[in-house]
Coordinates of C-alpha atoms in Angstrom, one line a residue:
Chain J
X569 CA 10.2 -50.8 -8.2
X570 CA 14.2 -51.0 -8.0
X571 CA 14.8 -49.1 -11.3
X572 CA 11.8 -46.9 -10.7
X573 CA 13.8 -46.0 -7.3
X574 CA 17.2 -45.5 -8.4
X575 CA 15.6 -43.3 -11.4
X576 CA 13.8 -41.2 -8.5
X577 CA 16.7 -40.8 -6.3
X578 CA 18.8 -39.8 -9.1
X579 CA 16.4 -37.2 -10.1
X580 CA 16.1 -35.9 -6.5
X581 CA 19.8 -35.9 -6.1
X582 CA 19.7 -33.5 -9.8
X583 CA 17.3 -31.2 -8.3
X584 CA 19.2 -31.1 -4.7
X585 CA 22.6 -30.1 -6.7
X586 CA 20.6 -27.7 -9.1
X587 CA 18.9 -26.0 -6.5
X588 CA 21.6 -25.6 -4.6
X589 CA 23.3 -24.0 -7.3
X590 CA 20.5 -21.2 -7.8
X591 CA 20.8 -20.5 -3.9
X592 CA 24.3 -20.1 -3.8
X593 CA 24.1 -17.5 -6.7
X594 CA 20.7 -15.9 -5.5
X595 CA 22.3 -15.7 -2.2
X596 CA 25.4 -14.2 -3.2
X597 CA 23.6 -11.6 -4.9
X598 CA 22.7 -9.8 -1.9
X599 CA 24.0 -6.5 -1.0
X600 CA 27.6 -7.3 0.7
X601 CA 28.2 -8.8 3.8
X602 CA 31.7 -7.1 4.7
X603 CA 29.8 -3.7 5.0
X604 CA 27.9 -5.3 7.8
X605 CA 30.8 -7.3 9.5
X606 CA 33.0 -4.8 9.8
X607 CA 32.4 -1.3 11.7
X608 CA 33.3 1.7 8.2
X609 CA 36.3 3.2 10.4
X610 CA 38.3 0.5 9.6
X611 CA 41.5 0.8 7.7
X612 CA 41.8 -0.7 3.9
X613 CA 44.1 -3.8 5.4
X614 CA 41.7 -4.4 7.6
X615 CA 38.7 -4.9 4.6
X616 CA 41.0 -6.8 2.3
X617 CA 42.0 -9.0 4.8
X618 CA 38.6 -10.1 6.0
X619 CA 37.6 -10.4 1.9
X620 CA 40.4 -12.6 1.4
X621 CA 39.6 -14.2 5.1
X622 CA 36.3 -15.0 3.6
X623 CA 37.0 -16.0 0.0
X624 CA 35.2 -13.2 -1.2
X625 CA 37.9 -12.1 -3.8
X626 CA 37.6 -15.2 -5.5
X627 CA 35.3 -15.6 -8.6
X628 CA 31.5 -16.9 -7.9
X629 CA 32.2 -20.4 -9.4
X630 CA 35.6 -20.8 -7.5
X631 CA 33.7 -19.7 -4.5
X632 CA 30.6 -22.3 -5.2
X633 CA 33.6 -25.4 -5.7
X634 CA 35.0 -24.1 -2.8
X635 CA 31.8 -24.6 -0.6
X636 CA 30.5 -27.9 -2.3
X637 CA 33.9 -29.1 -1.2
X638 CA 33.6 -28.1 2.1
X639 CA 30.1 -29.1 2.4
X640 CA 31.1 -32.7 1.1
X641 CA 33.6 -32.5 4.2
X642 CA 30.2 -31.4 6.2
X643 CA 31.6 -28.5 6.7
X644 CA 29.0 -25.6 6.2
X645 CA 31.2 -22.8 6.3
X646 CA 31.2 -20.0 9.6
X647 CA 28.6 -17.9 10.4
X648 CA 29.6 -14.7 10.4
X649 CA 27.9 -13.0 12.9
X650 CA 27.6 -16.1 15.5
X651 CA 31.6 -17.3 13.8
X652 CA 31.1 -20.6 15.3
X653 CA 30.2 -23.5 12.6
X654 CA 27.0 -23.4 10.6
X655 CA 25.8 -26.6 11.1
X656 CA 26.7 -26.5 14.7
X657 CA 24.1 -23.4 15.4
X658 CA 21.2 -25.1 13.1
X659 CA 20.8 -27.7 15.0
X660 CA 21.2 -26.1 18.4
X661 CA 18.0 -24.0 17.3
X662 CA 16.7 -26.7 15.6
X663 CA 15.1 -28.9 19.1
X664 CA 12.9 -25.2 19.6
X665 CA 11.3 -25.9 16.1
X666 CA 10.5 -29.1 16.4
X667 CA 9.1 -28.6 19.8
X668 CA 7.2 -25.9 18.7
X669 CA 6.0 -27.9 15.6
X670 CA 5.4 -31.3 17.2
X671 CA 2.7 -29.2 20.3
X672 CA 0.9 -27.3 17.3
X673 CA 0.4 -30.2 15.4
X674 CA -1.2 -32.0 18.0
X675 CA -3.1 -28.8 19.1
X676 CA -4.3 -28.3 14.8
X677 CA -5.1 -32.7 14.8
X678 CA -7.1 -32.9 18.8
X679 CA -9.5 -29.9 17.8
X680 CA -9.5 -29.7 14.2
X681 CA -10.7 -33.5 13.7
X682 CA -13.4 -34.0 15.9
X683 CA -14.8 -30.3 14.7
X684 CA -14.2 -31.5 11.2
X685 CA -16.3 -34.8 12.1
X686 CA -19.0 -32.9 13.6
X687 CA -18.7 -30.5 11.1
X688 CA -19.8 -32.8 8.9
X689 CA -22.1 -35.2 10.3
X690 CA -24.5 -31.9 11.3
X691 CA -23.4 -30.1 7.7
X692 CA -26.6 -28.0 8.2
X693 CA -26.7 -27.0 11.8
X694 CA -25.6 -23.5 13.4
X695 CA -21.9 -25.1 14.8
X696 CA -21.3 -26.6 11.9
X697 CA -21.9 -23.5 10.1
X698 CA -20.0 -21.4 12.9
X699 CA -17.0 -24.0 12.6
X700 CA -17.0 -23.5 9.4
X701 CA -16.6 -20.0 9.6
X702 CA -14.2 -20.1 12.1
X703 CA -11.9 -22.6 9.7
X704 CA -12.2 -19.7 6.7
X705 CA -10.6 -17.2 9.4
X706 CA -8.3 -19.7 9.9
X707 CA -6.4 -20.0 7.4
X708 CA -7.0 -16.5 5.7
X709 CA -6.0 -14.0 8.7
X710 CA -2.5 -13.5 8.3
X711 CA -0.6 -15.6 11.2
X712 CA 1.2 -12.8 12.4
X713 CA -1.6 -10.8 13.5
X714 CA -3.0 -13.3 14.9
X715 CA 0.5 -14.1 17.0
X716 CA 0.2 -10.0 18.3
X717 CA -3.6 -10.7 19.5
X718 CA -2.7 -13.3 21.2
X719 CA -0.3 -11.5 22.9
X720 CA -2.4 -8.4 23.9
X721 CA -4.7 -10.9 25.5
X722 CA -2.6 -13.2 27.4
X723 CA 0.5 -11.6 28.1
X724 CA -0.7 -8.0 27.9
X725 CA -3.6 -7.5 29.4
X726 CA -4.3 -10.6 31.4
X727 CA -0.7 -11.5 32.0
X728 CA -1.2 -14.5 32.5
X729 CA 1.6 -15.8 29.9
X730 CA 3.9 -15.3 28.8
X731 CA 4.7 -12.9 25.8
X732 CA 7.6 -14.8 24.2
X733 CA 11.0 -16.4 24.4
X734 CA 11.3 -19.9 25.5
X735 CA 11.3 -21.3 29.2
X736 CA 13.1 -23.2 31.3
X737 CA 14.4 -26.3 29.7
X738 CA 14.1 -29.5 31.6
X739 CA 15.0 -33.4 30.6
X740 CA 12.6 -35.6 29.8
X741 CA 13.6 -39.3 28.5
X742 CA 17.2 -38.0 27.9
X743 CA 16.0 -35.0 25.6
X744 CA 16.5 -31.6 26.5
X745 CA 13.1 -30.0 26.0
X746 CA 11.2 -26.9 27.6
X747 CA 7.9 -29.6 27.1
X748 CA 9.5 -31.5 30.8
X749 CA 8.8 -28.1 32.7
X750 CA 5.7 -26.3 33.7
X751 CA 7.4 -22.9 33.0
X752 CA 8.1 -24.9 29.2
X753 CA 5.0 -25.0 28.6
X754 CA 3.7 -21.7 29.5
X755 CA 6.2 -20.1 26.9
X756 CA 5.2 -22.7 24.4
X757 CA 1.1 -22.4 24.1
X758 CA 0.8 -19.4 22.7
X759 CA 3.0 -20.0 19.6
X760 CA 1.9 -23.3 19.2
X761 CA -2.0 -22.3 19.4
X762 CA -0.9 -19.5 16.4
X763 CA 1.0 -22.1 14.3
X764 CA -1.3 -24.5 15.0
X765 CA -4.5 -22.3 13.3
X766 CA -3.8 -22.6 9.6
X767 CA -3.5 -26.3 10.1
X768 CA -6.6 -26.5 12.1
X769 CA -8.3 -24.9 9.0
X770 CA -7.4 -27.5 6.9
X771 CA -8.0 -30.5 8.6
X772 CA -11.6 -28.8 9.9
X773 CA -11.9 -28.7 6.5
X774 CA -10.4 -31.9 4.7
X775 CA -12.8 -34.1 7.9
X776 CA -15.3 -32.5 6.8
X777 CA -15.6 -32.9 3.1
X778 CA -14.5 -36.7 3.5
X779 CA -17.4 -37.4 6.7
X780 CA -20.4 -35.3 3.8
X781 CA -18.9 -37.8 1.1
X782 CA -18.7 -40.7 3.6
X783 CA -22.0 -40.4 5.2
X784 CA -24.0 -40.1 1.7
X785 CA -22.5 -43.8 1.1
X786 CA -24.1 -47.5 1.3
X787 CA -21.9 -48.7 4.0
X788 CA -23.2 -46.1 6.4
X789 CA -26.5 -46.9 5.6
X790 CA -26.0 -50.8 5.6
X791 CA -24.0 -50.1 9.1
X792 CA -27.4 -48.1 10.6
X793 CA -30.1 -51.2 8.8
X794 CA -27.4 -53.4 11.0
X795 CA -28.5 -51.8 14.2
X796 CA -24.8 -50.0 15.0
X797 CA -25.4 -47.0 17.0
X798 CA -24.0 -43.8 15.7
X799 CA -21.1 -43.7 17.5
X800 CA -20.0 -47.2 16.3
X801 CA -20.7 -45.9 13.1
X802 CA -18.6 -42.8 12.8
X803 CA -15.6 -43.8 14.6
X804 CA -14.8 -47.2 13.6
X805 CA -16.3 -47.2 10.3
X806 CA -16.2 -43.4 8.4
X807 CA -13.0 -42.5 10.5
X808 CA -11.6 -45.5 9.4
X809 CA -12.4 -44.5 5.3
X810 CA -11.8 -41.0 5.9
X811 CA -8.4 -41.1 7.7
X812 CA -6.5 -42.0 4.8
X813 CA -6.4 -39.0 2.5
X814 CA -6.0 -36.9 5.8
X815 CA -3.1 -38.4 6.8
X816 CA -1.8 -38.3 3.2
X817 CA -2.2 -34.2 3.4
X818 CA -1.5 -33.6 6.5
X819 CA 1.4 -35.5 6.3
X820 CA 2.3 -33.2 3.2
X821 CA 1.3 -30.2 5.2
X822 CA 4.1 -30.9 7.7
X823 CA 7.1 -29.3 5.9
X824 CA 4.9 -26.0 5.6
X825 CA 4.4 -25.7 9.2
X826 CA 8.3 -25.9 9.8
X827 CA 8.6 -23.1 7.3
X828 CA 5.4 -21.2 8.7
X829 CA 7.4 -21.4 12.3
X830 CA 9.6 -18.2 10.8
X831 CA 6.4 -15.7 10.8
X832 CA 5.4 -17.6 14.3
X833 CA 8.9 -17.2 15.6
X834 CA 9.5 -13.9 14.9
X835 CA 6.6 -12.8 16.9
X836 CA 7.3 -14.7 19.3
X837 CA 10.9 -14.2 19.3
X838 CA 11.3 -18.0 19.9
X839 CA 15.1 -18.8 19.6
X840 CA 14.1 -21.4 16.6
X841 CA 15.5 -22.0 13.3
X842 CA 13.1 -19.5 11.4
X843 CA 14.1 -17.0 13.7
X844 CA 17.5 -17.6 12.5
X845 CA 16.9 -17.8 9.1
X846 CA 14.9 -14.3 9.6
X847 CA 18.1 -12.8 11.7
X848 CA 20.5 -13.8 8.8
X849 CA 18.3 -12.6 5.9
X850 CA 18.6 -9.1 8.0
X851 CA 22.3 -9.2 9.2
X852 CA 22.7 -11.0 5.4
X853 CA 24.6 -13.6 7.3
X854 CA 24.8 -15.4 4.3
X855 CA 26.6 -19.1 4.8
X856 CA 23.9 -19.7 7.5
X857 CA 21.2 -18.6 5.1
X858 CA 22.8 -21.1 2.1
X859 CA 22.9 -24.2 4.7
X860 CA 19.0 -23.6 5.9
X861 CA 18.4 -22.9 2.3
X862 CA 19.6 -26.1 1.1
X863 CA 18.5 -27.9 4.2
X864 CA 14.9 -27.0 3.1
X865 CA 15.5 -28.2 -0.5
X866 CA 16.5 -31.4 0.9
X867 CA 13.1 -31.7 3.5
X868 CA 11.1 -31.5 0.8
X869 CA 12.6 -32.9 -1.7
X870 CA 12.6 -36.2 0.5
X871 CA 9.1 -35.9 1.5
X872 CA 8.6 -35.2 -2.4
X873 CA 10.2 -38.7 -2.8
X874 CA 8.2 -40.4 0.2
X875 CA 4.9 -39.4 -1.2
X876 CA 6.0 -40.6 -4.9
X877 CA 7.6 -43.9 -3.6
X878 CA 4.2 -44.6 -1.7
X879 CA 2.1 -43.9 -5.1
X880 CA 3.8 -46.5 -6.5
X881 CA 3.9 -48.9 -4.2
X882 CA 0.1 -48.6 -4.0
X883 CA -0.5 -47.9 -7.9
X884 CA 1.6 -50.3 -10.8
X885 CA 1.0 -47.0 -13.2
X886 CA 2.8 -44.5 -11.7
X887 CA 6.0 -46.9 -11.7
X888 CA 5.1 -47.8 -15.3
X889 CA 5.0 -44.3 -16.4
X890 CA 7.3 -42.8 -14.6
X891 CA 10.2 -42.3 -17.0
X892 CA 8.7 -40.4 -19.3
Chain V
X1455 CA -21.7 -28.5 -18.7
X1456 CA -20.6 -31.7 -20.2
X1457 CA -19.8 -34.3 -17.9
X1458 CA -21.0 -33.6 -14.5
X1459 CA -20.6 -35.8 -11.5
X1460 CA -23.5 -36.6 -9.4
X1461 CA -22.9 -37.0 -6.5
X1462 CA -23.1 -40.7 -6.4
X1463 CA -19.5 -40.5 -7.9
X1464 CA -20.6 -41.8 -11.3
X1465 CA -19.4 -40.1 -14.5
X1466 CA -22.7 -39.2 -16.2
X1467 CA -21.8 -38.5 -19.6
X1468 CA -24.1 -35.3 -20.8
X1469 CA -23.9 -34.8 -24.3
X1470 CA -23.9 -31.2 -25.0
X1471 CA -27.0 -30.4 -22.7
X1472 CA -27.5 -27.4 -23.0
X1473 CA -25.9 -25.3 -26.0
X1474 CA -28.3 -23.0 -26.8
X1475 CA -27.5 -20.9 -23.6
X1476 CA -26.0 -17.7 -24.5
X1477 CA -22.7 -16.4 -22.9
X1478 CA -25.4 -13.3 -21.6
X1479 CA -27.4 -16.1 -19.8
X1480 CA -25.1 -18.1 -18.3
X1481 CA -23.5 -14.8 -16.9
X1482 CA -26.3 -14.2 -16.1
X1483 CA -27.3 -17.4 -14.2
X1484 CA -23.9 -17.1 -12.5
X1485 CA -25.0 -13.6 -10.7
X1486 CA -28.5 -14.7 -9.9
X1487 CA -26.5 -18.1 -8.1
X1488 CA -23.9 -15.9 -6.6
X1489 CA -26.3 -13.3 -4.9
X1490 CA -28.0 -15.7 -2.9
X1491 CA -25.3 -15.5 0.2
X1492 CA -25.8 -13.1 1.7
X1493 CA -22.2 -13.3 3.0
X1494 CA -21.2 -13.4 -0.7
X1495 CA -22.7 -10.4 -1.3
X1496 CA -21.5 -8.2 1.5
X1497 CA -17.7 -9.4 1.0
X1498 CA -18.6 -8.2 -2.3
X1499 CA -19.8 -4.6 -1.2
X1500 CA -17.0 -4.3 1.2
X1501 CA -14.0 -5.0 -1.3
X1502 CA -15.9 -2.5 -3.5
X1503 CA -16.0 -0.2 -0.3
X1504 CA -12.3 -0.6 0.3
X1505 CA -11.1 -0.4 -3.1
X1506 CA -12.7 2.7 -3.4
X1507 CA -11.4 4.3 -0.9
X1508 CA -8.1 3.3 -1.4
X1509 CA -7.2 3.9 -4.6
X1510 CA -9.3 6.9 -4.0
X1511 CA -7.0 8.0 -0.9
X1512 CA -5.5 11.0 -2.1
X1513 CA -9.0 12.2 -2.7
X1514 CA -10.6 11.0 0.5
X1515 CA -8.0 11.1 2.8
X1516 CA -7.4 14.5 5.1
X1517 CA -3.6 14.1 4.6
X1518 CA -0.7 12.2 2.3
X1519 CA 0.8 10.6 5.7
X1520 CA 3.5 9.5 3.5
X1521 CA 4.7 13.3 2.8
X1522 CA 7.1 13.8 5.5
X1523 CA 6.3 17.9 5.4
X1524 CA 2.8 17.2 6.7
X1525 CA 3.8 15.9 9.6
X1526 CA 4.1 17.4 12.7
X1527 CA 5.9 15.6 15.8
X1528 CA 3.7 17.3 18.2
X1529 CA 0.8 14.9 16.8
X1530 CA 2.5 12.0 18.1
X1531 CA 0.6 9.1 19.6
X1532 CA -2.8 11.1 19.8
X1533 CA -5.9 8.8 20.5
X1534 CA -8.4 7.8 18.1
X1535 CA -11.5 10.5 17.9
X1536 CA -8.7 13.5 19.1
X1537 CA -9.0 16.3 16.9
X1538 CA -4.8 17.3 15.9
X1539 CA -3.2 20.3 15.0
X1540 CA -4.4 20.0 11.4
X1541 CA -8.2 21.0 12.5
X1542 CA -9.0 17.4 11.8
X1543 CA -10.3 14.6 13.7
X1544 CA -7.7 11.7 13.8
X1545 CA -10.4 9.2 13.8
X1546 CA -8.1 5.8 14.4
X1547 CA -5.2 8.0 16.1
X1548 CA -1.9 8.9 14.8
X1549 CA 1.7 7.3 15.3
X1550 CA 5.1 8.1 16.5
X1551 CA 5.6 10.3 13.7
X1552 CA 2.5 12.2 13.8
X1553 CA 0.5 10.3 11.1
X1554 CA -3.0 9.9 11.0
X1555 CA -3.5 6.2 10.9
X1556 CA -6.6 5.9 8.6
X1557 CA -5.2 8.0 6.0
X1558 CA -2.2 5.6 6.2
X1559 CA -4.2 2.2 6.2
X1560 CA -5.9 3.8 3.1
X1561 CA -2.7 4.4 1.5
X1562 CA -1.0 1.0 2.7
X1563 CA -4.4 -0.9 1.2
X1564 CA -4.0 0.9 -2.1
X1565 CA -0.7 -0.3 -1.8
X1566 CA -1.7 -4.6 -0.8
X1567 CA -4.1 -4.2 -3.7
X1568 CA -1.5 -2.8 -6.3
X1569 CA 0.5 -5.5 -5.4
X1570 CA -2.5 -8.1 -5.2
X1571 CA -4.1 -7.6 -8.0
X1572 CA -1.0 -7.6 -10.3
X1573 CA 1.0 -10.3 -9.0
X1574 CA -2.4 -12.2 -9.1
X1575 CA -3.0 -11.3 -12.8
X1576 CA 0.6 -12.1 -13.5
X1577 CA 0.9 -15.5 -11.9
X1578 CA -2.3 -16.1 -13.4
X1579 CA -0.5 -15.6 -17.1
X1580 CA 2.6 -17.1 -16.4
X1581 CA 0.5 -20.0 -14.7
X1582 CA -1.4 -20.7 -17.9
X1583 CA 1.3 -20.4 -20.4
X1584 CA 3.3 -23.1 -18.2
X1585 CA 0.0 -24.8 -17.6
X1586 CA -0.8 -25.0 -21.3
X1587 CA 2.0 -25.6 -23.0
X1588 CA 2.4 -29.0 -21.0
X1589 CA -0.6 -30.2 -21.1
X1590 CA -1.1 -29.8 -25.0
X1591 CA 2.5 -30.7 -25.6
X1592 CA 2.9 -33.5 -23.3
X1593 CA 6.1 -35.8 -23.3
X1594 CA 9.2 -34.5 -21.9
X1595 CA 7.8 -30.7 -21.9
X1596 CA 5.1 -31.5 -19.9
X1597 CA 7.3 -34.2 -17.3
X1598 CA 10.0 -31.6 -16.9
X1599 CA 7.5 -28.9 -16.8
X1600 CA 4.8 -30.7 -14.1
X1601 CA 7.6 -31.8 -11.9
X1602 CA 9.3 -28.2 -11.3
X1603 CA 5.7 -27.2 -10.3
X1604 CA 4.8 -29.8 -8.7
X1605 CA 7.8 -29.1 -6.3
X1606 CA 7.1 -26.0 -5.9
X1607 CA 4.0 -26.4 -4.9
X1608 CA 5.1 -28.8 -2.0
X1609 CA 7.1 -25.8 -0.2
X1610 CA 5.0 -23.2 0.9
X1611 CA 4.5 -19.9 -0.7
X1612 CA 6.0 -17.9 2.3
X1613 CA 9.4 -19.6 2.4
X1614 CA 9.8 -18.8 -1.2
X1615 CA 8.7 -15.7 -1.7
X1616 CA 11.1 -14.9 1.7
X1617 CA 13.9 -16.0 -0.1
X1618 CA 13.2 -14.3 -3.0
X1619 CA 12.8 -11.0 -1.9
X1620 CA 15.9 -11.8 0.1
X1621 CA 17.7 -12.1 -3.1
X1622 CA 15.5 -8.9 -5.2
X1623 CA 15.7 -6.9 -2.4
X1624 CA 12.8 -4.2 -1.5
X1625 CA 10.4 -2.4 -3.3
X1626 CA 7.4 -2.7 -5.1
X1627 CA 8.4 -4.5 -8.6
X1628 CA 10.4 -6.7 -6.9
X1629 CA 7.6 -8.0 -4.3
X1630 CA 5.5 -8.4 -7.2
X1631 CA 8.2 -10.1 -9.0
X1632 CA 8.9 -12.5 -6.2
X1633 CA 5.0 -13.2 -5.3
X1634 CA 4.6 -14.5 -9.3
X1635 CA 7.1 -16.7 -9.1
X1636 CA 6.3 -18.3 -6.2
X1637 CA 2.4 -18.2 -6.7
X1638 CA 2.2 -18.9 -10.7
X1639 CA 2.7 -22.5 -9.9
X1640 CA -1.0 -22.6 -8.2
X1641 CA -2.7 -21.7 -11.7
X1642 CA 0.0 -23.6 -13.6
X1643 CA -1.8 -27.3 -11.8
X1644 CA -5.3 -26.3 -12.0
X1645 CA -4.5 -25.5 -15.2
X1646 CA -2.8 -28.4 -16.8
X1647 CA -5.5 -30.3 -14.8
X1648 CA -8.4 -28.9 -16.7
X1649 CA -6.3 -28.9 -20.0
X1650 CA -5.2 -32.3 -19.8
X1651 CA -8.8 -33.4 -19.3
X1652 CA -10.1 -30.8 -21.9
X1653 CA -7.3 -32.5 -24.6
X1654 CA -8.9 -35.9 -24.7
X1655 CA -12.4 -34.7 -26.4
X1656 CA -13.9 -34.8 -29.0
X1657 CA -13.9 -30.5 -29.8
X1658 CA -10.4 -30.2 -29.4
X1659 CA -9.9 -32.8 -31.8
X1660 CA -11.9 -31.6 -34.1
X1661 CA -9.9 -28.1 -34.1
X1662 CA -6.6 -29.7 -34.7
X1663 CA -8.1 -31.1 -37.6
X1664 CA -8.7 -27.7 -39.2
X1665 CA -5.3 -26.1 -40.9
X1666 CA -5.9 -23.4 -37.5
X1667 CA -2.6 -22.8 -36.2
X1668 CA -1.8 -24.0 -32.6
X1669 CA -1.6 -21.2 -30.9
X1670 CA -5.8 -20.2 -32.0
X1671 CA -6.5 -24.0 -31.2
X1672 CA -4.9 -23.2 -27.7
X1673 CA -6.3 -19.5 -26.9
X1674 CA -9.7 -19.6 -28.7
X1675 CA -10.8 -23.2 -28.0
X1676 CA -8.8 -24.9 -25.0
X1677 CA -8.3 -21.3 -23.0
X1678 CA -12.2 -20.5 -22.3
X1679 CA -13.2 -24.6 -21.0
X1680 CA -10.0 -24.0 -18.7
X1681 CA -11.4 -20.9 -16.8
X1682 CA -14.1 -20.9 -14.7
X1683 CA -11.4 -23.1 -12.2
X1684 CA -8.8 -20.5 -12.7
X1685 CA -11.1 -17.7 -11.1
X1686 CA -11.6 -19.5 -8.3
X1687 CA -7.9 -19.7 -7.9
X1688 CA -7.0 -16.3 -8.5
X1689 CA -9.1 -15.0 -6.0
X1690 CA -7.5 -17.1 -3.8
X1691 CA -3.9 -16.4 -5.0
X1692 CA -5.1 -12.1 -4.6
X1693 CA -6.0 -12.8 -1.3
X1694 CA -2.6 -14.7 -0.1
X1695 CA -0.6 -12.5 -2.2
X1696 CA -2.0 -9.2 0.2
X1697 CA -1.4 -11.6 3.3
X1698 CA 2.3 -12.5 2.0
X1699 CA 2.9 -8.5 1.1
X1700 CA 1.5 -7.8 4.7
X1701 CA 3.8 -10.5 6.7
X1702 CA 7.2 -9.9 4.6
X1703 CA 6.3 -6.4 5.3
X1704 CA 5.8 -7.3 8.8
X1705 CA 9.5 -9.8 9.1
X1706 CA 10.9 -6.2 7.4
X1707 CA 11.7 -7.9 4.2
X1708 CA 9.3 -6.6 2.4
X1709 CA 8.6 -2.9 1.4
X1710 CA 11.1 -0.2 3.0
X1711 CA 9.6 2.1 5.4
X1712 CA 9.4 5.0 3.0
X1713 CA 6.5 2.4 1.4
X1714 CA 2.5 2.6 2.9
X1715 CA 2.1 -0.6 4.0
X1716 CA -0.1 -2.3 6.1
X1717 CA 2.8 -4.8 7.0
X1718 CA 4.8 -2.0 8.4
X1719 CA 1.8 -0.2 10.1
X1720 CA 1.2 -3.5 11.9
X1721 CA 4.9 -4.2 12.8
X1722 CA 5.7 0.3 13.8
X1723 CA 2.8 -0.9 16.0
X1724 CA 4.0 -4.2 17.4
X1725 CA 6.5 -2.4 19.3
X1726 CA 4.0 -0.4 21.6
X1727 CA 2.6 -4.1 22.4
X1728 CA 3.5 -3.3 25.6
X1729 CA 2.2 0.1 26.1
X1730 CA -1.7 0.9 25.9
X1731 CA -1.5 2.3 22.2
X1732 CA -2.8 -0.4 20.7
X1733 CA -5.0 1.5 18.0
X1734 CA -1.0 1.6 16.3
X1735 CA -1.8 -2.5 15.2
X1736 CA -5.1 -3.1 16.0
X1737 CA -6.4 -1.0 13.0
X1738 CA -4.4 -1.9 10.0
X1739 CA -4.7 -5.3 11.0
X1740 CA -8.4 -5.3 11.1
X1741 CA -8.5 -3.6 7.7
X1742 CA -5.9 -6.0 6.4
X1743 CA -7.9 -9.1 7.9
X1744 CA -11.3 -7.8 6.5
X1745 CA -9.9 -7.2 3.4
X1746 CA -8.4 -11.2 2.7
X1747 CA -11.6 -12.5 4.4
X1748 CA -14.0 -11.0 2.0
X1749 CA -11.9 -11.7 -1.0
X1750 CA -11.5 -15.2 0.4
X1751 CA -15.4 -15.3 1.2
X1752 CA -16.2 -14.3 -2.2
X1753 CA -13.7 -16.7 -3.9
X1754 CA -15.5 -19.2 -1.2
X1755 CA -18.9 -18.8 -3.5
X1756 CA -17.7 -18.4 -6.7
X1757 CA -16.1 -21.8 -6.7
X1758 CA -19.3 -23.1 -4.9
X1759 CA -21.8 -22.1 -8.4
X1760 CA -19.1 -23.0 -10.5
X1761 CA -18.9 -26.3 -9.0
X1762 CA -21.0 -28.5 -11.6
X1763 CA -22.5 -30.5 -8.3
X1764 CA -24.6 -27.7 -7.1
X1765 CA -26.0 -26.6 -10.6
X1766 CA -29.2 -27.2 -11.0

């Protein structure tokens, strides 16, 4: 197991390093940030001074090594637009994204699993058909358009919820979050619903598939023969058996929820990291782009690694053939 | 179908149960099976109509909304159903530049179809190549290729496409390229999965023992048996490509404003969301939604028909 662990860690490190090169080269192929940064009327002297200050006159490989050397010291560079260290910038935006993702995952779970259980319990009923049709809508209708409709309905027409932005931030157990205030909740609820729809559709389908399969099995028949109520069968036998694949897929999907937040955050002008990356792409803020992308790569490599390790722990065959 | 899974979960090998069925009769069976779902038939009809009006856009629309010479500022923000200075009715109204929304939507839809279909077809080819190569050669090639594919699959396509488009710049070809890179992995995964199962079967062993060249074994013997599940992936991915393009254009990193795109139309309408000019964002969105959902419903039905568990 230890050998396998070391091998996988080394692989992960190689992947992160390789991706950092790709990201760096790719991002640096986009436009000239100097043109965006200074006004066109600036003198040639100021231009050259700025170019030298950002090290843009250096060859690409040297820029990359400067970047890596700085990263090794915990310095990811300074945002060209906000003029503050990128690390501070990203971490100041992170709480907003995390709370949005948290609320949306809660909504998806609380609605998706019961709906999926019901649809799987009576797969031929009208309600089940309706639930399945909605789940198809949930992950085929583009997120941004649904978000827009939500704003139109609840913010513009009904006028009961704000159309964007993050609400008042309160303090709860020493954590500063907008979930501690009523105003914060009124801001987070629409984007959270928007972000949860895709996940909800996925959960409904997963739960329903597991439920349909499980209801045909012998243990359910035996449980019925034993005289257990349907409620006991579903909640203490079936749900426990089908929860493992659901949890696995759902865990894997957490990362993609963070990424999907890019779209939702733009629609609802939610000040999280997703909005930050879109803004930085539009404004050619290279250091922010590179940092965000490298962080995302690290996040996904970690998720992959965790899944592989858990599987290796559960299934010795994986661990033995892992080297090939 | 060889090797069907019975609902109980036990694999029962039915040794070449029906080798007499010809290709034509199988296709007939497929259609009669497919046609038993009215939802799928309606979806297919909807796709056909939308494809017709969008590819025929220059002939069925009253104006070319992306030719500035055709636009009249006096026609800006006409409500749906108003007759404009051109003398014809703007059924879905006009936008801030006096552009007929219905025409703009048809042109945008054409871009959607072109991008969705080309990205889907190219990703299919790349995916098949990668998947077959990995499955057939095995060993280190397989390990390396499939690890890259797996890593890519764990990342959401939207993020990958976003970054690639940012690097490549705006334009139809750039978007297609970005979508292919973001989506080929789904095809590669499916191809590899099915091909590894097929590789172990006797007919491949038999073909390999003949002096046939490797590419012939791959393309004529392995590929046809890998295709059915790929058809399902392809429909889903075309729908996903259309939705992704619209999303990227909505975010302002997709197509430039001079290119017709449903995403840009919606993004433009989004600016007027606090006014009563809701037709600017509702209608292009409706067309986008209907297109994507219809393609997905057809894909769902194809999956159901091709699933061995549902075969009589």
